[in-house]
Coordinates of C-alpha atoms in Angstrom, one line a residue:
M1 CA -42.1 -24.8 29.9
P2 CA -41.3 -22.6 27.1
N3 CA -41.7 -19.4 29.4
S4 CA -39.0 -21.8 31.6
N5 CA -37.0 -22.6 28.6
S6 CA -36.8 -18.2 27.5
K7 CA -35.8 -17.4 31.4
L8 CA -33.3 -19.9 31.0
H9 CA -31.4 -18.7 28.1
R10 CA -32.2 -14.7 29.3
N11 CA -30.3 -16.1 32.1
H12 CA -27.4 -17.3 30.5
R13 CA -27.0 -14.4 27.8
V14 CA -27.1 -12.6 30.8
G15 CA -24.0 -14.3 32.8
Q16 CA -21.8 -14.8 30.0
E17 CA -22.0 -10.9 29.5
A18 CA -21.5 -10.9 32.7
G19 CA -18.1 -12.9 32.9
R20 CA -17.0 -11.4 29.4
W21 CA -17.0 -7.3 31.0
E22 CA -15.9 -9.1 33.9
L23 CA -12.1 -11.2 32.1
V24 CA -11.9 -7.2 30.5
S25 CA -12.0 -5.8 33.1
R26 CA -9.1 -7.9 34.6
S27 CA -7.1 -7.6 31.5
L28 CA -7.3 -3.8 31.5
Q29 CA -6.1 -3.7 34.8
S30 CA -3.5 -6.0 34.2
A31 CA -2.2 -4.2 31.2
Q32 CA -2.0 -1.1 33.1
H33 CA -0.3 -3.3 36.2
C34 CA 2.3 -4.5 33.1
L35 CA 2.7 -0.6 31.7
E36 CA 4.0 0.7 34.8
E37 CA 6.2 -2.2 35.6
Q38 CA 7.7 -1.3 31.8
D39 CA 6.5 -5.1 30.8
F40 CA 5.3 -3.9 27.2
G41 CA 5.3 -7.5 25.9
T42 CA 2.7 -8.5 28.0
A43 CA 0.5 -5.7 28.2
Y44 CA 0.1 -6.0 24.6
A45 CA -1.1 -9.3 25.2
H46 CA -3.9 -8.5 27.3
Y47 CA -5.3 -5.4 25.5
L48 CA -5.4 -7.6 22.3
L49 CA -7.9 -9.8 24.7
V50 CA -9.8 -6.9 25.5
L51 CA -10.1 -6.0 22.1
N52 CA -11.3 -8.6 20.6
L53 CA -13.8 -8.8 23.4
A54 CA -15.0 -5.9 23.8
P55 CA -14.6 -4.5 20.5
E56 CA -16.4 -1.5 21.4
L57 CA -14.1 -0.8 23.3
K58 CA -11.4 0.4 20.2
T59 CA -11.6 4.0 20.9
S60 CA -11.4 4.4 24.6
V61 CA -8.7 2.5 24.9
K62 CA -6.9 3.7 21.4
E63 CA -3.9 6.0 22.4
T64 CA -2.9 3.2 24.9
F65 CA -3.0 0.6 22.6
Q66 CA -0.7 2.4 20.2
F67 CA 1.4 3.5 23.3
T68 CA 2.1 -0.1 24.5
L69 CA 2.3 -1.4 20.5
F70 CA 5.3 0.7 20.1
K71 CA 7.4 0.3 22.7
W72 CA 6.9 -3.5 22.6
A73 CA 7.5 -3.0 19.0
E74 CA 10.9 -1.3 20.0
E75 CA 11.9 -3.9 22.0
L76 CA 11.4 -6.4 19.9
D77 CA 13.4 -4.7 17.3
S78 CA 16.4 -4.2 19.3
L79 CA 15.9 -8.3 20.0
A80 CA 16.2 -9.0 16.3
R81 CA 13.0 -10.3 16.6
I82 CA 11.5 -9.0 13.4
Q83 CA 8.9 -11.6 12.3
D84 CA 7.2 -11.0 15.6
L85 CA 7.6 -7.5 15.2
F86 CA 5.4 -8.1 11.6
N87 CA 2.9 -10.0 13.3
C88 CA 2.2 -7.8 16.2
Y89 CA 1.7 -4.7 13.7
E90 CA 0.0 -6.7 11.4
Q91 CA -2.7 -8.3 14.3
A92 CA -2.8 -3.9 15.5
L93 CA -3.9 -2.8 11.7
E94 CA -6.6 -6.0 11.8
L95 CA -8.1 -4.1 14.9
Y96 CA -7.0 -0.2 13.9
P97 CA -7.2 -0.7 9.7
N98 CA -7.4 2.6 9.3
D99 CA -5.0 4.2 11.6
E100 CA -2.5 6.4 10.6
V101 CA -0.3 6.4 13.5
I102 CA 0.5 3.2 13.4
C103 CA 0.8 2.6 9.3
N104 CA 3.1 4.9 9.7
S105 CA 5.3 3.5 13.0
M106 CA 5.0 0.4 10.6
G107 CA 6.8 2.2 8.0
E108 CA 9.1 3.7 9.9
H109 CA 10.3 -0.1 10.8
L110 CA 10.2 -1.1 7.1
F111 CA 12.6 1.9 6.2
R112 CA 14.9 1.3 8.6
M113 CA 15.3 -2.8 8.2
G114 CA 15.3 -1.3 4.0
F115 CA 12.4 -2.2 2.7
R116 CA 11.9 1.2 1.6
D117 CA 9.3 0.6 -1.1
E118 CA 7.0 -1.7 1.4
A119 CA 7.7 1.6 3.8
A120 CA 6.7 4.0 1.3
G121 CA 3.3 2.4 0.7
Y122 CA 2.2 2.7 4.5
F123 CA 3.9 6.1 4.3
H124 CA 1.6 6.8 1.1
K125 CA -1.7 5.2 2.9
A126 CA -0.9 7.1 6.6
V127 CA -1.2 10.1 4.2
K128 CA -4.2 9.1 2.4
L129 CA -6.0 8.8 5.8
N130 CA -4.7 11.6 7.2
P131 CA -3.7 14.3 4.5
D132 CA -1.9 17.1 7.9
F133 CA -0.4 14.2 9.5
T134 CA 3.3 15.9 8.7
D135 CA 5.1 13.1 9.7
A136 CA 3.9 10.5 7.7
K137 CA 3.7 13.4 4.3
E138 CA 7.5 13.8 6.0
N139 CA 8.8 9.9 5.9
F140 CA 6.9 9.5 2.4
Y141 CA 8.9 12.3 1.0
R142 CA 12.2 10.9 2.3
V143 CA 11.5 7.4 1.2
A144 CA 10.8 9.0 -2.4
N145 CA 13.7 10.3 -2.9
W146 CA 15.3 6.9 -2.2
L147 CA 13.2 5.3 -4.8
V148 CA 12.4 7.4 -7.3
E149 CA 15.4 8.0 -9.6
R150 CA 16.7 12.0 -10.3
W151 CA 16.1 11.2 -14.0
H152 CA 12.3 10.8 -13.4
F153 CA 11.9 14.8 -12.3
I154 CA 14.4 15.8 -15.1
M155 CA 12.1 14.4 -17.5
L156 CA 9.1 15.7 -16.8
N157 CA 10.4 19.3 -16.9
D158 CA 11.5 18.7 -20.5
G159 CA 9.4 20.6 -22.6
K160 CA 10.7 19.7 -25.5
R161 CA 11.2 16.3 -24.6
N162 CA 7.4 15.9 -24.2
L163 CA 6.0 17.6 -26.8
T164 CA 8.2 15.5 -28.6
Y165 CA 6.9 12.0 -26.8
L166 CA 2.7 13.2 -27.4
K167 CA 3.6 14.5 -30.7
A168 CA 4.1 11.0 -32.2
I169 CA 1.9 9.1 -29.8
E170 CA -0.6 11.2 -31.2
N171 CA 0.6 10.4 -35.0
T172 CA 1.0 6.9 -33.8
V173 CA -2.6 6.5 -32.4
R174 CA -4.6 8.8 -35.1
S175 CA -2.9 6.2 -37.5
G176 CA -4.8 3.4 -36.0
C177 CA -3.1 2.2 -33.0
K178 CA -6.3 2.0 -30.6
S179 CA -5.1 0.1 -28.1
V180 CA -1.6 1.4 -26.0
L181 CA 0.4 -0.5 -23.5
D182 CA 3.0 1.8 -21.3
I183 CA 6.0 0.0 -20.1
G184 CA 7.7 1.3 -16.7
T185 CA 4.8 3.8 -17.0
G186 CA 6.6 6.0 -13.9
T187 CA 3.8 9.0 -13.1
G188 CA 1.7 7.9 -16.2
I189 CA 2.6 10.6 -18.6
L190 CA 3.2 8.7 -21.5
S191 CA -0.5 6.8 -20.7
M192 CA -2.3 9.6 -20.5
F193 CA -1.1 11.3 -23.7
A194 CA -1.9 8.4 -25.4
K195 CA -5.8 8.7 -23.9
K196 CA -5.8 12.6 -24.6
A197 CA -4.6 11.2 -28.6
G198 CA -8.2 8.8 -28.6
A199 CA -7.1 5.4 -27.5
S200 CA -9.3 3.6 -27.1
Y201 CA -8.0 1.1 -24.9
V202 CA -4.9 2.1 -22.6
Y203 CA -2.5 -0.4 -20.2
A204 CA 0.6 0.8 -18.2
C205 CA 2.5 -1.5 -15.9
E206 CA 4.8 -0.5 -13.4
L207 CA 6.8 -2.7 -11.1
S208 CA 7.8 -0.5 -8.2
K209 CA 5.3 -0.2 -6.0
T210 CA 6.5 3.8 -5.2
M211 CA 5.7 4.7 -8.8
Y212 CA 2.5 2.5 -9.3
E213 CA 1.0 4.3 -6.5
L214 CA 1.8 7.6 -7.3
A215 CA 0.7 6.8 -11.0
R216 CA -2.7 6.4 -9.6
D217 CA -2.8 9.4 -8.0
V218 CA -1.8 11.1 -11.1
V219 CA -4.2 9.3 -13.1
A220 CA -6.9 9.7 -10.7
A221 CA -6.1 14.1 -10.2
N222 CA -6.6 13.9 -13.8
N223 CA -9.6 11.9 -13.9
M224 CA -8.5 8.9 -16.1
E225 CA -8.8 5.9 -13.3
R226 CA -11.6 4.7 -15.4
E227 CA -9.8 4.7 -18.8
I228 CA -6.2 3.9 -17.9
K229 CA -5.6 0.3 -16.5
L230 CA -2.4 0.5 -14.1
L231 CA -0.9 -2.9 -13.4
H232 CA 1.2 -3.6 -10.9
L233 CA 3.2 -5.7 -12.3
K234 CA 7.0 -6.7 -14.8
S235 CA 6.3 -5.8 -18.4
L236 CA 7.4 -9.9 -18.7
D237 CA 4.4 -10.9 -16.4
I238 CA 1.9 -9.6 -18.1
E239 CA -0.8 -12.5 -19.2
I240 CA -3.6 -12.2 -21.9
P241 CA -6.8 -12.4 -21.3
K242 CA -5.7 -12.3 -17.3
D243 CA -4.5 -8.5 -17.1
I244 CA -5.0 -7.6 -20.7
P245 CA -8.1 -8.4 -22.3
E246 CA -5.9 -8.9 -25.9
R247 CA -2.9 -7.7 -27.6
V248 CA -1.9 -3.6 -28.0
S249 CA -1.2 -2.2 -31.3
L250 CA 1.3 0.3 -29.8
V251 CA 3.6 0.3 -27.2
V252 CA 5.5 3.0 -25.5
T253 CA 8.1 2.9 -23.0
E254 CA 10.8 5.3 -21.6
T255 CA 13.2 2.8 -20.2
V256 CA 15.8 3.1 -22.1
D257 CA 18.6 5.3 -20.7
A258 CA 22.5 4.7 -20.3
G259 CA 21.1 1.5 -17.8
L260 CA 19.6 0.1 -20.9
F261 CA 21.1 -3.8 -20.6
G262 CA 20.5 -3.2 -17.0
E263 CA 16.8 -2.4 -17.1
G264 CA 16.1 -5.4 -18.5
I265 CA 14.8 -3.6 -21.6
V266 CA 15.5 -5.6 -24.1
E267 CA 13.9 -8.6 -22.8
S268 CA 10.4 -6.5 -22.3
L269 CA 10.0 -5.0 -25.4
I270 CA 11.0 -9.0 -27.1
H271 CA 8.3 -10.0 -24.8
A272 CA 6.2 -6.9 -25.7
W273 CA 6.5 -7.7 -29.4
E274 CA 6.0 -11.9 -29.5
H275 CA 3.2 -11.7 -26.6
L276 CA 1.6 -8.2 -26.2
L277 CA 1.5 -6.3 -29.6
L278 CA -0.4 -6.7 -32.6
Q279 CA 2.0 -8.4 -35.5
P280 CA 1.7 -7.1 -38.9
K281 CA -0.2 -8.7 -41.6

């Protein structure tokens, strides 16, 4: 009897496997037929079914799946079915989370729709996945030109300014301020000055997703990713002890310019003084 039951289970599994592959085969044929008829939406649905039933086929159908996705996305875009378009890309990235071509394409759609910060994130991920991917690099540089204000480049190349900041931070840290918060860190340069000056704890917040990612890269390139805690937050949203363990003894920032009030820096500094900075005794 046990042998009979075992044989039944084995036959059942074999039958299930045969049924699975029959469905996969039919879906592949249907997808190909739909592509020939330029019915990209139905073809895309068939490929989703295939990839969910047979994940082992991901490599072999990858290029055709990408082609189908991009064609269907173009149709959805032309029909202003934006949510459906995003849903398709989310499904595709669940199947191919480390595919630089799909990430880049998603970024292109986001950029055309005006979501430049989000687009930069996808372009950045595509470049990270494949540093030699020319299209993604060009797209990332293009969107960065929209998002990174010109004064960032001017300041970073102002040697006198940088030296003045470095000396001021060094003097303050060496006088006893050992925990530092950098508001609007940008590239992270002031945070790195603080760490090099000897600060024990350095926290940096940046609201822009693009600048936050850039700061992460710069800090990592200088081997300080474990010494500087970067927060993708507005300074007004920082909470103790959720985001930083305790009040800091020094706040540094360089968000003051001609747009003083538009930047909200006054509110940020008041918040830092009241909630994040140690009060003098």
